[in-house]
Short mmCIF file of C-alpha atoms in Angstrom, two decimals:
data_model
loop_
_atom_site.label_atom_id
_atom_site.label_comp_id
_atom_site.label_asym_id
_atom_site.label_seq_id
_atom_site.Cartn_x
_atom_site.Cartn_y
_atom_site.Cartn_z
CA MET U 438 -118.46 124.07 -118.32
CA VAL U 439 -119.82 125.70 -121.49
CA GLY U 440 -122.47 128.50 -121.82
CA THR U 441 -122.16 132.47 -121.91
CA ARG U 442 -123.77 135.12 -119.81
CA LYS U 443 -125.87 136.94 -121.99
CA THR U 444 -127.56 133.48 -123.00
CA LEU U 445 -128.59 133.26 -119.47
CA PHE U 446 -129.02 136.32 -118.72
CA TRP U 447 -132.16 136.76 -121.28
CA LEU U 448 -133.36 132.81 -120.41
CA ALA U 449 -133.67 134.49 -116.71
CA LEU U 450 -135.15 137.64 -117.39
CA ARG U 451 -137.55 136.47 -119.99
CA THR U 452 -138.78 133.10 -117.87
CA GLY U 453 -139.00 135.93 -114.83
CA VAL U 454 -141.24 137.68 -116.27
CA LEU U 455 -143.44 135.20 -117.76
CA THR U 456 -143.35 134.42 -114.41
CA VAL U 457 -144.75 137.36 -113.08
CA LEU U 458 -147.46 137.85 -115.76
CA THR U 459 -148.92 134.80 -115.08
CA LEU U 460 -148.86 135.04 -111.28
CA GLY U 461 -146.34 132.67 -110.33
CA PHE U 462 -147.80 129.78 -112.24
CA TYR U 463 -145.06 130.08 -114.42
CA ARG U 464 -142.19 129.52 -111.73
CA PHE U 465 -142.53 126.00 -112.70
CA TRP U 466 -141.42 125.97 -116.08
CA MET U 467 -138.91 128.83 -114.74
CA ARG U 468 -136.68 126.47 -113.08
CA THR U 469 -137.34 123.86 -115.40
CA ARG U 470 -135.83 125.48 -118.13
CA LEU U 471 -132.97 127.14 -115.73
CA ARG U 472 -132.04 123.62 -114.71
CA ARG U 473 -131.66 122.26 -118.06
CA TRP U 474 -129.83 125.29 -119.27
CA TYR U 475 -127.37 124.80 -116.36
CA TRP U 476 -127.19 120.95 -116.83
CA SER U 477 -126.28 120.90 -120.18
CA ALA U 478 -123.55 123.37 -119.80
CA ILE U 479 -122.39 120.96 -117.07
CA ARG U 480 -120.00 118.15 -119.28
CA PRO U 481 -118.01 115.95 -116.38
CA GLY U 482 -115.63 113.94 -118.84
CA GLY U 483 -116.67 116.04 -121.56
CA HIS U 484 -120.19 114.72 -121.54
CA PRO U 485 -123.17 116.60 -120.60
CA LEU U 486 -125.44 116.33 -118.23
CA GLU U 487 -129.84 116.00 -119.07
CA TYR U 488 -132.61 117.35 -117.06
CA VAL U 489 -136.07 115.55 -117.56
CA GLY U 490 -138.38 117.06 -115.09
CA ASP U 491 -141.50 117.99 -115.77
CA PRO U 492 -143.01 121.00 -114.68
CA ILE U 493 -146.28 119.34 -114.53
CA GLU U 494 -145.02 117.14 -111.93
CA LYS U 495 -143.69 120.67 -110.42
CA LEU U 496 -146.66 122.17 -110.21
CA LEU U 497 -149.11 119.26 -109.27
CA GLY U 498 -146.60 118.53 -106.74
CA PHE U 499 -147.06 122.07 -105.18
CA LEU U 500 -150.80 121.90 -104.86
CA PHE U 501 -150.64 118.91 -103.12
CA ALA U 502 -148.31 120.06 -100.55
CA VAL U 503 -150.31 122.85 -99.92
CA VAL U 504 -153.12 121.03 -99.51
CA VAL U 505 -151.21 118.83 -96.80
CA LEU U 506 -149.59 121.61 -95.55
CA ALA U 507 -153.29 123.93 -95.01
CA PHE U 508 -154.88 120.78 -92.90
CA TYR U 509 -151.28 120.94 -90.66
CA ILE U 510 -151.77 124.77 -89.94
CA GLY U 511 -155.53 124.51 -89.81
CA ILE U 512 -156.21 121.68 -88.10
CA VAL U 513 -153.19 120.79 -86.23
CA ASN U 514 -152.88 124.33 -84.94
CA LEU U 515 -156.05 124.65 -84.03
CA ILE U 516 -155.98 121.43 -81.52
CA LEU U 517 -152.39 122.99 -80.16
CA MET U 518 -154.03 126.62 -79.64
CA PHE U 519 -157.55 124.64 -77.78
CA ALA U 520 -154.41 122.92 -75.89
CA SER U 521 -152.34 125.49 -74.85
CA PHE U 522 -155.30 127.65 -73.45
CA SER U 523 -156.73 125.70 -71.75
CA LEU U 524 -153.79 124.42 -69.55
CA PHE U 525 -151.48 127.59 -69.96
CA GLN U 526 -153.42 130.14 -70.58
CA ASP U 527 -151.88 131.42 -72.99
CA ASN U 528 -150.96 131.02 -76.47
CA PHE U 529 -147.25 131.02 -76.84
CA ALA U 530 -146.97 127.02 -76.33
CA ALA U 531 -149.04 126.33 -78.97
CA TYR U 532 -147.03 128.40 -81.27
CA ALA U 533 -143.71 127.13 -79.89
CA THR U 534 -144.69 123.27 -80.35
CA SER U 535 -145.99 124.39 -83.92
CA LEU U 536 -142.68 125.79 -85.15
CA VAL U 537 -140.98 122.42 -83.54
CA GLY U 538 -143.37 120.66 -85.79
CA VAL U 539 -142.72 121.86 -89.17
CA ILE U 540 -138.66 121.57 -88.31
CA PRO U 541 -139.10 118.10 -89.69
CA LEU U 542 -140.85 118.88 -92.73
CA TRP U 543 -137.98 120.99 -93.61
CA PHE U 544 -135.53 118.49 -93.77
CA TYR U 545 -138.16 115.97 -95.04
CA ALA U 546 -138.28 118.70 -97.92
CA GLN U 547 -135.15 118.69 -98.56
CA TYR U 548 -134.24 115.10 -99.07
CA ARG U 549 -137.59 114.83 -101.14
CA ALA U 550 -136.16 117.81 -103.66
CA ARG U 551 -132.96 115.97 -103.66
CA ARG U 552 -134.37 112.59 -104.68
CA TYR U 553 -136.32 113.87 -107.09
CA VAL U 554 -133.71 116.24 -108.90
CA LEU U 555 -131.14 113.41 -108.68
CA ALA U 556 -133.93 111.44 -110.73
CA ARG U 557 -134.53 113.64 -113.27
CA THR U 558 -131.13 113.89 -113.89
CA ARG U 559 -129.35 111.61 -116.48
CA TRP U 560 -125.40 111.79 -117.45
CA ARG U 561 -124.38 109.80 -120.44
CA GLY U 562 -128.50 108.52 -120.96
CA LEU U 563 -128.22 106.70 -117.35
CA ARG U 564 -130.30 108.30 -114.70
CA PHE U 565 -129.12 109.10 -110.70
CA GLY U 566 -131.22 108.17 -108.17
CA LEU U 567 -131.75 108.48 -104.37
CA GLU U 568 -133.56 105.70 -102.44
CA PRO U 569 -136.32 106.61 -99.70
CA GLY U 570 -135.45 107.94 -96.61
CA ALA U 571 -136.88 111.36 -96.05
CA TRP U 572 -138.00 110.79 -92.76
CA GLY U 573 -135.20 109.24 -91.31
CA TYR U 574 -133.01 112.01 -93.07
CA ALA U 575 -135.34 114.31 -90.68
CA TRP U 576 -135.26 112.77 -87.69
CA ARG U 577 -131.09 112.18 -88.41
CA ALA U 578 -130.71 116.14 -89.02
CA MET U 579 -132.63 117.21 -85.78
CA THR U 580 -130.63 114.82 -83.64
CA HIS U 581 -127.89 115.79 -84.87
CA TRP U 582 -128.66 119.82 -85.18
CA ALA U 583 -129.24 119.27 -81.74
CA VAL U 584 -125.87 117.96 -80.41
CA THR U 585 -123.92 120.89 -82.63
CA ILE U 586 -125.81 123.36 -80.90
CA LEU U 587 -124.90 121.62 -77.35
CA SER U 588 -121.87 121.25 -78.26
CA LEU U 589 -121.45 124.79 -79.31
CA GLY U 590 -120.83 124.58 -82.70
CA LEU U 591 -117.61 122.12 -81.86
CA LEU U 592 -119.17 119.22 -83.54
CA LEU U 593 -120.24 120.72 -86.05
CA PRO U 594 -118.00 118.74 -88.90
CA ARG U 595 -119.70 115.37 -87.27
CA MET U 596 -123.18 116.31 -88.02
CA THR U 597 -121.84 117.60 -91.86
CA PHE U 598 -120.61 114.13 -92.16
CA TRP U 599 -123.03 112.30 -91.39
CA LEU U 600 -125.89 113.96 -93.27
CA GLU U 601 -123.69 113.87 -96.32
CA LYS U 602 -123.30 110.09 -95.42
CA TYR U 603 -126.77 109.24 -95.08
CA LYS U 604 -127.58 111.19 -98.66
CA ALA U 605 -124.52 109.79 -100.51
CA ASP U 606 -124.70 105.92 -99.53
CA ARG U 607 -128.25 106.24 -100.81
CA THR U 608 -127.57 107.60 -103.83
CA PHE U 609 -127.34 105.46 -107.34
CA PHE U 610 -125.77 106.69 -110.65
CA GLY U 611 -127.62 103.89 -112.87
CA THR U 612 -126.95 100.13 -111.63
CA ALA U 613 -124.26 101.54 -109.10
CA ARG U 614 -124.24 102.93 -105.75
CA MET U 615 -122.10 105.54 -104.21
CA ALA U 616 -119.99 105.41 -101.36
CA GLN U 617 -119.35 108.03 -98.69
CA GLY U 618 -115.69 107.24 -97.34
CA GLY U 619 -113.48 108.51 -94.56
CA THR U 620 -114.37 109.72 -91.28
CA TRP U 621 -115.93 112.98 -89.75
CA THR U 622 -112.89 113.94 -87.91
CA MET U 623 -111.34 114.62 -91.75
CA LEU U 624 -113.48 117.39 -91.34
CA TYR U 625 -111.91 119.17 -88.73
CA PRO U 626 -109.35 120.93 -90.56
CA ALA U 627 -111.89 123.13 -92.62
CA MET U 628 -112.54 124.81 -89.59
CA LYS U 629 -108.90 126.61 -88.50
CA PRO U 630 -110.35 129.90 -89.93
CA MET U 631 -113.69 129.47 -87.69
CA PHE U 632 -111.32 129.27 -84.59
CA LEU U 633 -108.73 132.00 -85.63
CA ALA U 634 -112.07 133.90 -85.70
CA LEU U 635 -112.81 132.90 -82.09
CA ALA U 636 -109.53 133.68 -80.43
CA VAL U 637 -109.18 137.05 -82.28
CA ALA U 638 -112.99 137.90 -81.10
CA LEU U 639 -111.98 136.57 -77.67
CA ALA U 640 -108.75 138.94 -77.88
CA GLY U 641 -111.00 141.61 -79.00
CA GLY U 642 -113.07 141.42 -76.03
CA ALA U 643 -110.45 141.23 -73.32
CA ALA U 644 -109.62 144.61 -74.83
CA ILE U 645 -112.52 146.05 -74.48
CA LEU U 646 -112.83 145.02 -70.96
CA SER U 647 -109.51 146.46 -70.58
CA ASP U 648 -110.82 149.73 -71.29
CA ASN U 649 -109.51 149.61 -74.75
CA ILE U 650 -112.88 149.97 -76.56
CA ALA U 651 -111.86 151.17 -79.77
CA VAL U 652 -108.71 149.07 -80.44
CA GLY U 653 -111.25 145.79 -78.89
CA SER U 654 -114.17 147.43 -81.28
CA GLY U 655 -111.61 146.97 -84.47
CA ILE U 656 -110.08 143.52 -83.27
CA CYS U 657 -113.68 142.32 -82.93
CA ILE U 658 -114.79 144.14 -86.27
CA PHE U 659 -112.07 141.88 -88.01
CA SER U 660 -112.58 138.84 -86.39
CA GLY U 661 -116.01 139.09 -88.23
CA PHE U 662 -114.40 139.30 -91.49
CA ILE U 663 -112.27 136.21 -90.63
CA GLY U 664 -115.91 134.57 -89.35
CA LEU U 665 -117.18 135.20 -92.50
CA TYR U 666 -114.40 133.79 -94.37
CA GLY U 667 -114.32 131.31 -92.33
CA LEU U 668 -118.14 129.96 -92.84
CA VAL U 669 -117.73 130.05 -96.87
CA TYR U 670 -113.99 127.87 -96.05
CA TYR U 671 -115.66 125.65 -93.92
CA ARG U 672 -118.32 125.25 -96.94
CA VAL U 673 -116.02 124.51 -99.95
CA ASP U 674 -112.92 122.51 -97.92
CA THR U 675 -116.02 120.65 -96.45
CA LEU U 676 -117.36 119.93 -99.77
CA ARG U 677 -113.67 119.20 -101.57
CA ARG U 678 -112.53 116.42 -98.29
CA LEU U 679 -116.17 114.59 -98.81
CA THR U 680 -116.50 114.86 -102.80
CA GLU U 681 -113.08 113.40 -102.53
CA ALA U 682 -113.71 110.81 -99.83
CA LYS U 683 -117.09 109.29 -102.29
CA THR U 684 -116.93 106.28 -104.82
CA ILE U 685 -119.11 104.92 -107.20
CA ASN U 686 -118.44 101.63 -109.09
CA GLY U 687 -114.58 102.17 -108.93
CA VAL U 688 -115.22 105.94 -109.77
CA GLY U 689 -113.42 108.56 -107.80
CA PHE U 690 -113.58 111.92 -107.79
CA THR U 691 -111.15 115.11 -107.23
CA LEU U 692 -112.67 118.58 -106.61
CA SER U 693 -110.08 121.75 -106.52
CA PRO U 694 -112.17 124.67 -105.58
CA ASN U 695 -110.58 127.94 -103.66
CA ALA U 696 -112.71 129.50 -101.02
CA PHE U 697 -111.17 132.60 -101.48
CA ARG U 698 -112.35 132.85 -105.02
CA VAL U 699 -116.12 132.18 -104.28
CA LEU U 700 -116.36 134.36 -101.79
CA MET U 701 -115.06 136.82 -103.79
CA ILE U 702 -117.98 135.74 -106.49
CA TYR U 703 -119.91 136.36 -104.16
CA VAL U 704 -118.88 139.69 -103.21
CA LEU U 705 -118.45 141.37 -106.40
CA GLY U 706 -121.25 139.69 -107.99
CA SER U 707 -123.75 141.25 -105.47
CA LEU U 708 -122.11 144.18 -105.55
CA LEU U 709 -122.69 144.50 -109.52
CA ALA U 710 -125.99 143.10 -109.59
CA ALA U 711 -127.37 145.70 -106.24
CA ALA U 712 -125.41 148.49 -108.79
CA ALA U 713 -127.40 147.31 -111.69
CA VAL U 714 -130.76 147.57 -109.71
CA PHE U 715 -129.48 150.78 -107.94
CA PHE U 716 -131.22 153.96 -110.38
CA PRO U 717 -134.45 151.67 -110.54
CA LEU U 718 -134.47 151.48 -106.46
CA VAL U 719 -133.67 154.92 -106.02
CA LEU U 720 -136.75 155.76 -108.61
CA LEU U 721 -139.02 153.75 -106.61
CA GLY U 722 -137.73 155.22 -103.30
CA ILE U 723 -138.95 158.32 -104.69
CA LEU U 724 -142.08 157.46 -105.91
CA MET U 725 -142.68 155.78 -102.78
CA LEU U 726 -142.41 159.19 -100.15
CA LEU U 727 -144.84 160.71 -103.52
CA ILE U 728 -147.37 158.28 -102.64
CA GLN U 729 -147.01 159.00 -98.91
CA SER U 730 -145.98 162.72 -99.08
CA GLY U 731 -144.83 164.86 -101.62
CA ASP U 732 -143.87 167.87 -99.22
CA MET U 733 -141.18 165.73 -97.55
CA LEU U 734 -139.57 165.90 -100.90
CA THR U 735 -140.28 169.34 -101.31
CA ASP U 736 -138.61 170.00 -98.06
CA MET U 737 -135.36 168.05 -99.13
CA GLY U 738 -134.86 171.00 -102.27
CA LEU U 739 -136.28 168.04 -104.70
CA GLU U 740 -138.94 169.49 -106.28
CA ASP U 741 -137.31 170.14 -109.43
CA MET U 742 -136.41 166.56 -109.96
CA ILE U 743 -139.78 165.78 -108.47
CA ALA U 744 -142.36 168.20 -110.59
CA PRO U 745 -142.48 165.71 -113.94
CA ILE U 746 -143.36 163.04 -111.89
CA ALA U 747 -145.80 164.28 -109.38
CA GLY U 748 -147.86 165.96 -112.08
CA MET U 749 -148.46 162.14 -113.00
CA GLY U 750 -151.33 161.82 -110.77
CA ARG U 751 -151.48 159.47 -107.73
CA TYR U 752 -152.69 156.10 -109.88
CA ALA U 753 -150.17 156.86 -112.44
CA ILE U 754 -147.36 157.04 -110.08
CA ILE U 755 -148.97 153.87 -107.80
CA THR U 756 -148.94 151.67 -111.35
CA ALA U 757 -145.29 153.03 -112.24
CA SER U 758 -144.31 152.14 -108.74
CA VAL U 759 -145.31 148.54 -108.85
CA MET U 760 -143.71 148.34 -112.63
CA ILE U 761 -139.80 149.23 -111.46
CA TYR U 762 -140.99 146.92 -108.05
CA PHE U 763 -141.37 144.03 -110.55
CA THR U 764 -138.14 145.51 -112.42
CA ILE U 765 -135.50 145.74 -109.78
CA PHE U 766 -137.14 141.75 -109.12
CA LEU U 767 -136.23 140.29 -112.53
CA LEU U 768 -133.00 142.13 -112.98
CA TRP U 769 -131.91 141.11 -109.35
CA SER U 770 -132.85 137.48 -110.03
CA ALA U 771 -131.09 137.59 -113.51
CA LEU U 772 -128.14 139.30 -112.77
CA THR U 773 -127.26 136.72 -109.58
CA ASN U 774 -127.37 133.89 -112.08
CA VAL U 775 -125.10 135.93 -114.05
CA PHE U 776 -122.60 137.33 -111.41
CA ILE U 777 -123.30 134.49 -108.85
CA THR U 778 -124.40 131.10 -109.30
CA LEU U 779 -122.67 130.65 -112.68
CA PRO U 780 -119.27 131.72 -112.12
CA VAL U 781 -119.98 129.55 -109.01
CA ILE U 782 -120.83 126.38 -110.58
CA ARG U 783 -118.18 127.09 -112.91
CA HIS U 784 -115.37 127.51 -110.87
CA TYR U 785 -116.70 123.35 -109.13
CA PHE U 786 -116.90 122.01 -112.07
CA SER U 787 -113.78 122.84 -113.88
CA SER U 788 -111.83 121.46 -110.62
CA LEU U 789 -113.91 118.64 -111.34
CA THR U 790 -112.34 115.54 -112.29
CA LEU U 791 -113.49 111.63 -112.49
CA SER U 792 -110.55 108.93 -112.45
CA PRO U 793 -111.09 106.22 -114.36
CA ALA U 794 -113.71 107.66 -116.15
CA SER U 795 -114.17 104.30 -117.98
CA ALA U 796 -114.98 102.16 -114.97
CA ALA U 797 -118.29 103.88 -115.58
CA ASN U 798 -118.56 102.01 -118.92
CA SER U 799 -119.66 98.87 -117.07
CA ILE U 800 -122.85 100.37 -114.96
CA ARG U 801 -126.67 99.54 -116.65
CA GLN U 802 -129.27 101.88 -116.38
CA ARG U 803 -131.98 102.18 -113.65
CA PRO U 804 -135.79 102.10 -113.08
CA ARG U 805 -138.00 105.57 -113.50
CA ASP U 806 -138.43 106.75 -109.94
CA GLU U 807 -141.85 107.97 -109.72
CA PHE U 808 -142.82 111.26 -107.55
CA GLU U 809 -146.41 111.66 -106.46
CA GLU U 810 -145.48 115.40 -105.27
CA ALA U 811 -141.87 116.01 -107.21
CA GLU U 812 -140.24 119.08 -105.17
CA GLY U 813 -143.73 120.09 -103.45
CA PHE U 814 -143.06 120.70 -100.25
CA ALA U 815 -139.23 122.03 -101.07
CA ASP U 816 -141.97 124.90 -102.74
CA ALA U 817 -143.93 125.56 -100.39
CA LEU U 818 -141.31 125.47 -97.50
CA ASP U 819 -138.89 127.62 -99.49
CA VAL U 820 -136.18 125.29 -98.51
CA GLY U 821 -133.83 126.68 -100.96
CA ALA U 822 -133.98 124.00 -103.43
CA SER U 823 -134.53 125.90 -106.96
CA LEU U 824 -131.51 124.50 -108.32
#
């Protein structure tokens, strides 16, 4: 994978500033430009990926999704509220039913966003694609989640495998269809750290019940750290196992990421980003206290520090507060791209190999998929489809 942190930082910061200045409208162009940068930096087999998404498609799709969701929220919720008061003399049933009704839309939006991104991605000039099936994915996801919750998480590998298989078996590269091999039980070894965390937590609970509260609390805290690592390990290891069980036109994949390294990228990257925004955050806190009550800061012995700021006037302080807030937001966004997103993607793709890559030479181009709403529902529902 190629590309430098410096180039990415200035691209993320510049597009972020334009997004703020346009009150959010430029974010569709910002996302497109960032994807093009990331895609061009990823080079499986020495050939860069291409992203050919259109920001106008994203904007129109978002507006379409907002209209649909506004109808749902305005009309459907009104009917639910009327029925709830008529039958139960309370609005709790309406809120609960409305929430349950939104859940399938989340899964629908995730599948549609994946389909759009694949359709606008090329490698060696050939398009990727994903067959229609968003509603099928939504009801499967809800069913698997229900089974996983009822099993207290023991059937998590089953859900992970079958949902990924549903998507992978409908994925195309050019005219070649991908196939997800393996079985869901092959993912159980990825849960070993989680089982260890559970065992340690039970030991801590037993110690607390035996009146060894300090020891038991320490053991429980330690189990929390193991559980955090277990969640990362599960995601990384299941991705490795699922990737290595995939084939497309005779091409196999190998992937060897390290879960501890991924965890450290997130931890250290977050600390570095937080350190960079610490001073602006403290300054923003002081300004907020000045707006609310300058006497509080005086009582804290900070009158010398706040004297130059206090003389600015209330409206100048509010303006400065808004500017500092957006500075923190923009710095955090740019730095997380530099210290987290880029290193994680680089780590994954540096360990990805295709074998034999020559088998892809016989694959031909597929027709271009058209989308009316692009990633609109994913944007409107904020289901994490930024990249």
